[in-house]
Tab-separated table of C-alpha atoms in Angstrom:
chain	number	residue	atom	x	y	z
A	1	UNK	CA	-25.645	-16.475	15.054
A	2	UNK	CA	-24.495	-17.507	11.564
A	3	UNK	CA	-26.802	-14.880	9.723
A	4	UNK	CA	-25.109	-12.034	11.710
A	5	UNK	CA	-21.814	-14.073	10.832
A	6	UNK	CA	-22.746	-13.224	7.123
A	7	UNK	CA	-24.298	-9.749	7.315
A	8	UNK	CA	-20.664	-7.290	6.087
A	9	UNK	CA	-20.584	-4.011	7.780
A	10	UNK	CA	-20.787	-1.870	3.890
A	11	UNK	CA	-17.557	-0.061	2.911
A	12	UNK	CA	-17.932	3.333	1.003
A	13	UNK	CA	-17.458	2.524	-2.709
A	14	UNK	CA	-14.183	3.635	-3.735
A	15	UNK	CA	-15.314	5.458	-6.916
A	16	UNK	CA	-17.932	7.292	-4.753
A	17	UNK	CA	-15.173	9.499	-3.485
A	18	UNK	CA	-14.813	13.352	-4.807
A	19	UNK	CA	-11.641	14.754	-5.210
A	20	UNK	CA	-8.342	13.261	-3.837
A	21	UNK	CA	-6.993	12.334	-6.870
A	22	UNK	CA	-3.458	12.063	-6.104
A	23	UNK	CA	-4.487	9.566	-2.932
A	24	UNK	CA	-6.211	7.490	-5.272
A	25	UNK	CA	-3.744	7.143	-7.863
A	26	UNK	CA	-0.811	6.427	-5.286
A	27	UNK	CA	-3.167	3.767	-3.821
A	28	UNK	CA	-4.130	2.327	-7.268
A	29	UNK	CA	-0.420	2.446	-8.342
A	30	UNK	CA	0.828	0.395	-5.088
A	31	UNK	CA	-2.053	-2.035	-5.680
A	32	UNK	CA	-0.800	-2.909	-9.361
A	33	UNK	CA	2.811	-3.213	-8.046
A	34	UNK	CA	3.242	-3.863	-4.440
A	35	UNK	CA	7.221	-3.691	-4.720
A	36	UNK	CA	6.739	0.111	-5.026
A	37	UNK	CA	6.850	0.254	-1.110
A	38	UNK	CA	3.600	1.830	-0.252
A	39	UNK	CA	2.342	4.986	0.483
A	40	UNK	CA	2.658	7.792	3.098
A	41	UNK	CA	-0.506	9.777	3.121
A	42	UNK	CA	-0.819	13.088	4.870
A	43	UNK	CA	-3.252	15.702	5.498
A	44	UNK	CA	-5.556	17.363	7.405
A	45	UNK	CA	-8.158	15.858	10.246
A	46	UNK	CA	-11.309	14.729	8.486
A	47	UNK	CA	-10.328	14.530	4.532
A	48	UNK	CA	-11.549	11.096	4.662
A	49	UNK	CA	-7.687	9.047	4.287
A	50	UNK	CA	-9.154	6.050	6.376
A	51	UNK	CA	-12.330	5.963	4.228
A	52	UNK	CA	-10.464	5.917	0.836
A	53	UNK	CA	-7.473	3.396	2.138
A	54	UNK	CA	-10.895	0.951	3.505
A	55	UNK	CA	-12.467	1.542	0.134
A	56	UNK	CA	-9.402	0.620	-1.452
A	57	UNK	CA	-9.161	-3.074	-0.256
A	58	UNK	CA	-13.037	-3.764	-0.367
A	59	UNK	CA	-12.447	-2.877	-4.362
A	60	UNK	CA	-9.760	-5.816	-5.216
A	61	UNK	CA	-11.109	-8.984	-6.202
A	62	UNK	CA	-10.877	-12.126	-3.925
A	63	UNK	CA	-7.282	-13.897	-3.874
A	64	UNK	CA	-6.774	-17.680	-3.697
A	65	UNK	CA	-5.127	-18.803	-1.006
A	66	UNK	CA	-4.056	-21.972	0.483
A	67	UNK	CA	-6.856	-23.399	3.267
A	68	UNK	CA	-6.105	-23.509	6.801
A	69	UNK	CA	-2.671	-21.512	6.678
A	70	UNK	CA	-1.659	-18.800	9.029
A	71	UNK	CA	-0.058	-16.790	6.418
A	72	UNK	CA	-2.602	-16.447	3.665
A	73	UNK	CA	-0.002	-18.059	1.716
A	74	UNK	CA	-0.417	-18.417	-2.612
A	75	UNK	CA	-0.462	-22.358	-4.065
A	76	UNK	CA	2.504	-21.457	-6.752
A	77	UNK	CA	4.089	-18.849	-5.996
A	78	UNK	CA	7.518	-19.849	-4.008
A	79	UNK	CA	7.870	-16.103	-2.446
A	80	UNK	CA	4.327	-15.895	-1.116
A	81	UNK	CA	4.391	-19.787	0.600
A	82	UNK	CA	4.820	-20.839	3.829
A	83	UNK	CA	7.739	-22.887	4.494
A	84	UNK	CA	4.733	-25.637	5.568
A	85	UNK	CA	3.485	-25.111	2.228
A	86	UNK	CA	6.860	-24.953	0.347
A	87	UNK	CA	7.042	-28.694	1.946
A	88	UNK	CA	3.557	-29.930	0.847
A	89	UNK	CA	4.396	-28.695	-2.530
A	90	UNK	CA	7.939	-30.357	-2.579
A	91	UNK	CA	6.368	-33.862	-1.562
A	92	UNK	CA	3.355	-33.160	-4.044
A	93	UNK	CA	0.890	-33.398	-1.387
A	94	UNK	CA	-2.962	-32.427	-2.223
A	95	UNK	CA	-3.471	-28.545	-1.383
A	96	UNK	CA	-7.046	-27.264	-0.780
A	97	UNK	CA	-7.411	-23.954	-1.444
A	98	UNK	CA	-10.186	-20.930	-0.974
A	99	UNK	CA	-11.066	-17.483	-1.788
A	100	UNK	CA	-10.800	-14.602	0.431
A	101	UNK	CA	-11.090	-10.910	0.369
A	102	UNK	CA	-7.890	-9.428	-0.113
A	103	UNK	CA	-6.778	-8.766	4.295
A	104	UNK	CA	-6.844	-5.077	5.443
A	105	UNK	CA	-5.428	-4.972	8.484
A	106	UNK	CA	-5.352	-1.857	10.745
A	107	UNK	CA	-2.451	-1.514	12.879
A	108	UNK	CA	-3.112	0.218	16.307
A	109	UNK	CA	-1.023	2.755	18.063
A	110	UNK	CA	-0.784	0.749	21.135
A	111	UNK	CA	0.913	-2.379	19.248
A	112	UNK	CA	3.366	-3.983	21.120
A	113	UNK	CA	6.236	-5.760	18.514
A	114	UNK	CA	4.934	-9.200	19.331
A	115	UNK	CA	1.607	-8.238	18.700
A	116	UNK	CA	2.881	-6.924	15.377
A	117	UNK	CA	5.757	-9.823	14.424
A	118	UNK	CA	4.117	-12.498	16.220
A	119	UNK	CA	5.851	-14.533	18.933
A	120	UNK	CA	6.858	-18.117	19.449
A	121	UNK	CA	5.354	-20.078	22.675
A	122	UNK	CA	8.320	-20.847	24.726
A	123	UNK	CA	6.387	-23.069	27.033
A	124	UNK	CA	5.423	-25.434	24.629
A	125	UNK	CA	8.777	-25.018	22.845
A	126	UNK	CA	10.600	-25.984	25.950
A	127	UNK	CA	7.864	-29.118	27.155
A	128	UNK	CA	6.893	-30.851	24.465
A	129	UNK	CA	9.873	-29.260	21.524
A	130	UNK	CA	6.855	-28.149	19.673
A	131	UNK	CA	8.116	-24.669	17.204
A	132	UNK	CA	4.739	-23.190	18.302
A	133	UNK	CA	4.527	-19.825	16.136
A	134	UNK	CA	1.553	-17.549	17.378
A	135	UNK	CA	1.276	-15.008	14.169
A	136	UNK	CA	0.964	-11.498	14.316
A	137	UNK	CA	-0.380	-8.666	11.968
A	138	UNK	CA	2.714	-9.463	9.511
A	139	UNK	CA	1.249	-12.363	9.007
A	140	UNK	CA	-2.554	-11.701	8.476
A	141	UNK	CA	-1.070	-8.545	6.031
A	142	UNK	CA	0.376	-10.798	3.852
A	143	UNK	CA	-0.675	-10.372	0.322
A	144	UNK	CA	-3.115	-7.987	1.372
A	145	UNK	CA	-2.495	-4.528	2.799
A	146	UNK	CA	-1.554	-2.876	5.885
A	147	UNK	CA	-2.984	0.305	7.309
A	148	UNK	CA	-1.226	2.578	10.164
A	149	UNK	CA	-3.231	6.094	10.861
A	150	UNK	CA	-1.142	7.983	13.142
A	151	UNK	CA	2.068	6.864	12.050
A	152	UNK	CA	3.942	9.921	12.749
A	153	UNK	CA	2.981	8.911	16.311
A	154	UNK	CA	4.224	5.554	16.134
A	155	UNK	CA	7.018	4.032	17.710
A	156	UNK	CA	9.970	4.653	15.449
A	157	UNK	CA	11.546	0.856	16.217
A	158	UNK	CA	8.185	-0.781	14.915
A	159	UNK	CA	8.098	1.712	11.566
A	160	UNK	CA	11.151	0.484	11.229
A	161	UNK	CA	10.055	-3.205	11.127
A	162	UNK	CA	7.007	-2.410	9.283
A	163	UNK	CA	9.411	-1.059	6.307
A	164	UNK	CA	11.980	-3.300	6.958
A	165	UNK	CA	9.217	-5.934	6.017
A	166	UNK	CA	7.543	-4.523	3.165
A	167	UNK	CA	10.540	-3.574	1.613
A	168	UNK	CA	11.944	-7.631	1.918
A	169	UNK	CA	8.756	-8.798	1.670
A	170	UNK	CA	9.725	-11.387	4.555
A	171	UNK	CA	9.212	-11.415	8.370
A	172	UNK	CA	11.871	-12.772	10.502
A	173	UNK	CA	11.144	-13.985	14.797
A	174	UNK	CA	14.026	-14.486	16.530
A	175	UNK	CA	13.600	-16.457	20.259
A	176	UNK	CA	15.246	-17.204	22.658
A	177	UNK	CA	17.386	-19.758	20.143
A	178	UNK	CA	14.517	-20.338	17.945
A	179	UNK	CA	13.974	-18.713	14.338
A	180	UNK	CA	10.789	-18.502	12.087
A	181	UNK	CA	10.484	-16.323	8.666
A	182	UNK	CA	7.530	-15.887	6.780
A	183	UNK	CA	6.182	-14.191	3.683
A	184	UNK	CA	4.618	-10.936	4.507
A	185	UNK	CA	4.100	-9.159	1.405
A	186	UNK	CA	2.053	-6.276	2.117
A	187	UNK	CA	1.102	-2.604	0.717
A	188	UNK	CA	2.033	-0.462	3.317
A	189	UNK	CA	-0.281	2.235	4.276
A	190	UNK	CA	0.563	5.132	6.230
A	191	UNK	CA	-1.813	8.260	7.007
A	192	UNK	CA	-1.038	10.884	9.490
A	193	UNK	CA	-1.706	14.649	9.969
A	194	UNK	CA	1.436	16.856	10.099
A	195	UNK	CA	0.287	19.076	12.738
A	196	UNK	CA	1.342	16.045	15.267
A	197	UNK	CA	4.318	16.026	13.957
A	198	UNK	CA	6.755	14.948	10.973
A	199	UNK	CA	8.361	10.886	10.285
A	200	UNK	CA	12.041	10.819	10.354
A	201	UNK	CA	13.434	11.819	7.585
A	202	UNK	CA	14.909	8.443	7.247
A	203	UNK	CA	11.782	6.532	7.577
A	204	UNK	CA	9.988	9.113	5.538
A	205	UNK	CA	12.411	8.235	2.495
A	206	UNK	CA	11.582	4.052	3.113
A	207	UNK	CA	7.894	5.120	1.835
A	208	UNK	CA	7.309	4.218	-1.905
A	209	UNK	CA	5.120	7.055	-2.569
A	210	UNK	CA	3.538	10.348	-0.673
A	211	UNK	CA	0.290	11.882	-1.572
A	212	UNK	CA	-0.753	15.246	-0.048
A	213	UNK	CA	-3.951	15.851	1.264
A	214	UNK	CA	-5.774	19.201	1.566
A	215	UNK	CA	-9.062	20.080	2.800
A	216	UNK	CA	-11.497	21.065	-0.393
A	217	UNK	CA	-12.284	24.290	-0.338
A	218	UNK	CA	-14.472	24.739	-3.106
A	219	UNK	CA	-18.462	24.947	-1.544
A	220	UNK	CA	-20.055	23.189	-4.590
A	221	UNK	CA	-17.491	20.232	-4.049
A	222	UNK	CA	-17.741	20.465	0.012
A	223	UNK	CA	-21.732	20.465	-1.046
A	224	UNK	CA	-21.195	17.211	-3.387
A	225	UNK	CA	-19.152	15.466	-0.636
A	226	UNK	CA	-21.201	16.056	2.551
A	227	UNK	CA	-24.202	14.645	0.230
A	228	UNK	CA	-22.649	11.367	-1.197
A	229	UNK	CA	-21.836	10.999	2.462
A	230	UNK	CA	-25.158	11.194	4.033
A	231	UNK	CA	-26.488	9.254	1.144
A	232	UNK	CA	-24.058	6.318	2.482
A	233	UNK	CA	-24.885	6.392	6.227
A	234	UNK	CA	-28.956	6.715	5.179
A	235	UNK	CA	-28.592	4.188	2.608
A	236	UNK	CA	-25.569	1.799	2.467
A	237	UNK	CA	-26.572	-1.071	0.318
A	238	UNK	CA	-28.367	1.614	-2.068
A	239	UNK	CA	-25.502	3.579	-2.742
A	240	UNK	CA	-22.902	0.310	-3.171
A	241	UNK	CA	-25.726	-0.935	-5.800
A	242	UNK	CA	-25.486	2.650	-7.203
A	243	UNK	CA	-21.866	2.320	-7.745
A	244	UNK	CA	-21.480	-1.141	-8.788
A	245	UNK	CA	-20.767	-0.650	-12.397
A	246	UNK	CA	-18.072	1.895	-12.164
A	247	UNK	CA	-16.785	-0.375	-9.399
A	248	UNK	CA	-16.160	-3.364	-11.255
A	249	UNK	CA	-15.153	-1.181	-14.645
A	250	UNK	CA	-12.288	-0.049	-12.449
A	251	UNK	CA	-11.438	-3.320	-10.644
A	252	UNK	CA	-11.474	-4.882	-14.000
A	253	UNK	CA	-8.880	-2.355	-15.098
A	254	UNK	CA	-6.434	-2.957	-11.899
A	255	UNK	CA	-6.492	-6.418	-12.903
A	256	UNK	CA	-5.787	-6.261	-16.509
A	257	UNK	CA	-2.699	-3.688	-15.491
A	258	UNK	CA	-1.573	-6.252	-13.269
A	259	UNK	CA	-1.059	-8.757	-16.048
A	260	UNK	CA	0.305	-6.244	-18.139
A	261	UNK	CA	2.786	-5.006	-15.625
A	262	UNK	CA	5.554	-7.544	-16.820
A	263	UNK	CA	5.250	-6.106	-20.508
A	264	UNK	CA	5.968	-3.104	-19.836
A	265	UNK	CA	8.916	-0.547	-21.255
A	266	UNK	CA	10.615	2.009	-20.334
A	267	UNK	CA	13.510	3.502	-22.646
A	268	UNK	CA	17.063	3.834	-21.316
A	269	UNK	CA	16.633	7.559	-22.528
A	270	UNK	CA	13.640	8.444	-20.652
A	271	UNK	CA	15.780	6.205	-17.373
A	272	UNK	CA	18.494	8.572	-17.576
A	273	UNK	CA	16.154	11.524	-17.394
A	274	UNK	CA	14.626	10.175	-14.358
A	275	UNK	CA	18.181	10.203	-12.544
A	276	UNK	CA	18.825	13.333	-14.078
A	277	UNK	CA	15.745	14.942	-12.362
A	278	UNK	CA	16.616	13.032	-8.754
A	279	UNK	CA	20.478	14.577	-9.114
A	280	UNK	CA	18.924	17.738	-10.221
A	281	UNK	CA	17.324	17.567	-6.613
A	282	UNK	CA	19.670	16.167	-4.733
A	283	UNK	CA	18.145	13.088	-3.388
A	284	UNK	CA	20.472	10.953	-1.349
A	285	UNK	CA	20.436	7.184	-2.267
A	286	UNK	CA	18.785	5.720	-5.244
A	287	UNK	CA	15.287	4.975	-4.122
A	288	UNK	CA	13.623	8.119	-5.820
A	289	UNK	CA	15.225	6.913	-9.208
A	290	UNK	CA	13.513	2.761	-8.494
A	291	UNK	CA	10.539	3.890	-7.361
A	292	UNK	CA	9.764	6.555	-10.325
A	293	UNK	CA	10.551	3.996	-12.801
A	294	UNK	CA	8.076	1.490	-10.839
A	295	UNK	CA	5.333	3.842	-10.482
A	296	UNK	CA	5.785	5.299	-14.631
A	297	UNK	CA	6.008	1.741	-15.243
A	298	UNK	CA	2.672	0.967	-13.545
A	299	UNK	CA	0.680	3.710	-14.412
A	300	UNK	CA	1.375	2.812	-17.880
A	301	UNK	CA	0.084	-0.478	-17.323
A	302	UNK	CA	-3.096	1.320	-15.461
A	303	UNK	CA	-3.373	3.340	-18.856
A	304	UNK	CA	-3.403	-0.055	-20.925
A	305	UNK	CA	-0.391	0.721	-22.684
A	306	UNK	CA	2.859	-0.794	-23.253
A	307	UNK	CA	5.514	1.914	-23.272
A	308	UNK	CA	5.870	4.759	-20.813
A	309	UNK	CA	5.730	8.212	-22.452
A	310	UNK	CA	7.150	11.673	-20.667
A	311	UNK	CA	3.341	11.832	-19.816
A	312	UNK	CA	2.855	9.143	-17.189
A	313	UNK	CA	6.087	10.245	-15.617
A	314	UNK	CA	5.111	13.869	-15.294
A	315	UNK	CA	1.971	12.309	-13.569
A	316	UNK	CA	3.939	10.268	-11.053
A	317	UNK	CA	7.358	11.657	-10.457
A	318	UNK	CA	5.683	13.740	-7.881
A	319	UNK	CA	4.405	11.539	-5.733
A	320	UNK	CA	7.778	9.787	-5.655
A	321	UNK	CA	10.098	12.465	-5.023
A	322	UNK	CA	8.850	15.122	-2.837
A	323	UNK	CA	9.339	14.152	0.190
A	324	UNK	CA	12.654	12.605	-0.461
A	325	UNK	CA	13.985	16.392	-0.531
A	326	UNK	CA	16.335	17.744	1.756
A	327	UNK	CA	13.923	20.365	4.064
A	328	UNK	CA	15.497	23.807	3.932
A	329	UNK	CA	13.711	26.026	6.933
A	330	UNK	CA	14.306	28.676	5.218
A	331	UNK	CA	12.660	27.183	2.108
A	332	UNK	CA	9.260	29.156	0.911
A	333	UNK	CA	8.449	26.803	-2.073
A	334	UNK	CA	6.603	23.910	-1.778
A	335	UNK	CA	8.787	20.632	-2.332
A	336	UNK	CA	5.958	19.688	-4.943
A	337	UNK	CA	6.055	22.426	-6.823
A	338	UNK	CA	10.331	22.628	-6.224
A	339	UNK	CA	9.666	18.995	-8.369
A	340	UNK	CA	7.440	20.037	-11.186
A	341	UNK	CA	9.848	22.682	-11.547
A	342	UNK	CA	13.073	20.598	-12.058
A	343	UNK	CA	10.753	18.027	-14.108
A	344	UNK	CA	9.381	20.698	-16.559
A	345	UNK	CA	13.345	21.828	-16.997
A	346	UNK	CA	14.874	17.977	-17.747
A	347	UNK	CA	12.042	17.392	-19.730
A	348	UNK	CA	11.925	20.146	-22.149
């Protein structure tokens, strides 16, 4: 039983994928900075999102966290702790701590909101005044990342808590009297095809980031793709060995950008352009104008360099704008391309 235990169903190695490079930069970028509020992902049926978002997580190196806790929670860091945890530390207590992979957790359709918040057991509350806190998926996500396909067919009230969380970065149960918050810091990862229909433009607008997706249509590519695949499901172990280099060159590099992250400017000129491009395009609010700067900010660091040039932002801006436009019906241009456009005219 405990050899099965051990034996990892194989992922598809994340550099293995062809084409999709604007998924796997949005992912990337998230994964360096988490407090750019995830990623919307949408496209058509069979362009492999889940594949990429699985590949994604089985790339990042193990995380430390501290042993037996429900909520994955970090052994310094006060905003990732557990308020049992906060306590240990306060009364310098001995913490044993262990390596995990980084959680992906998958979200289903069907999730009921104490499934996904977690619930507190009333009957032991009310017999033996026991704060009994059975977690949910907030709580497994934390410091890892969550995955919703479908979201566009999810119940608006629970997108709402799943951005209301990411964005905070806490989870909050409230019971019949009784009140628990914990850390559920989390890249949020939605996927959906827009043939079953849009988000809300309002919950649309809570995603950091949305990538595009679009069947290849190129036959060499669709050739190179349908190849790597059946090299995968013929030989899984083979074909992780075959990408193990480039794997760890790359996870090596998401590290290092992580640490560089903090050291990281961005000139109050190139800021004002920034806002200059979201007025130019009318976005309500100012969550095109915080994200941009975090994304620029992190691809820089993914580029190993300290100061973001007109270059990353042109690469980003993109991805953080376009779906924060207003939709015009009578609109022919592509909100992408309605971007680039206003981006190419600020930035002369």
């Amino acid at each position: 039983m405990s050899i099965l235990k051990d034996i990892t169903r194989p992922v598809f190695p994340f550099t293995a994928i062809v084409g999709q490079e604007e998924m796997k930069l949005a992912l990337i970028l998230n994964v360096i900075d988490p407090k750019i509020g995830g990623v919307m992902i949408m496209g058509d049926r069979g362009t492999g999102k889940s594949t990429t978002i699985r590949a994604i997580a089985d790339l990042l190196p193990q995380i430390e966290v501290v042993e037996d806790d429900l909520f994955n929670s970090h052994t310094s860091d006060y905003e990732l702790m557990s308020d049992y945890v906060k306590k240990k530390v306060e009364n310098g207590d001995q913490i044993s701590t262990s390596l995990i992979n980084v959680p992906m957790i998958d979200l289903p359709l069907g999730a009921t909101e104490d499934r996904v918040c977690g619930t507190i057991d009333i009957e032991k509350a009310l017999n033996d005044g026991i704060k009994t806190f059975e977690p949910g998926l907030l709580a497994k996500a934390n410091r890892g990342i969550l995955y919703v396909d479908e979201v566009n067919l999810l119940d608006d009230h629970l997108v709402d808590i799943l951005l209301d969380s990411a964005a905070s970065g806490w989870n909050t149960v409230e019971r019949e009297g009784i009140s628990i918050r914990h850390p559920a810091r989390f890249v949020l990862v939605g996927s959906g095809n827009p043939e079953e229909g849009e988000l809300r433009p309002q919950l649309l607008d809570r995603f950091g980031m949305h990538a595009e997706i679009r069947t290849v249509k190129e036959p060499s590519l669709r050739v190179k793709i349908v190849e790597q695949r059946s090299q995968f499901d013929t030989n899984p172990f083979g074909c992780i060995k075959q990408f193990q280099l480039k794997q760890d060159q790359l996870k090596s590099k998401i590290l290092n950008a992580q640490k560089l992250l903090t050291h990281v400017n961005i000139d109050y000129e190139l800021r004002v352009k920034i806002s200059e491009v979201c007025g130019a395009l009318d976005v309500d609010g100012l969550r095109g104008d915080i994200v941009t700067n975090r994304a620029a900010r992190a691809f820089a660091a993914y580029q190993q360099e300290d100061n973001v040039t007109i270059s990353h932002i042109k690469q980003v801006i993109v991805l953080c704008l376009r779906h924060r436009l207003r939709k015009d019906p009578l609109e022919t241009i592509d909100s992408g391309i309605k971007v680039e456009q206003v981006v190419n005219k600020v930035f002369q």
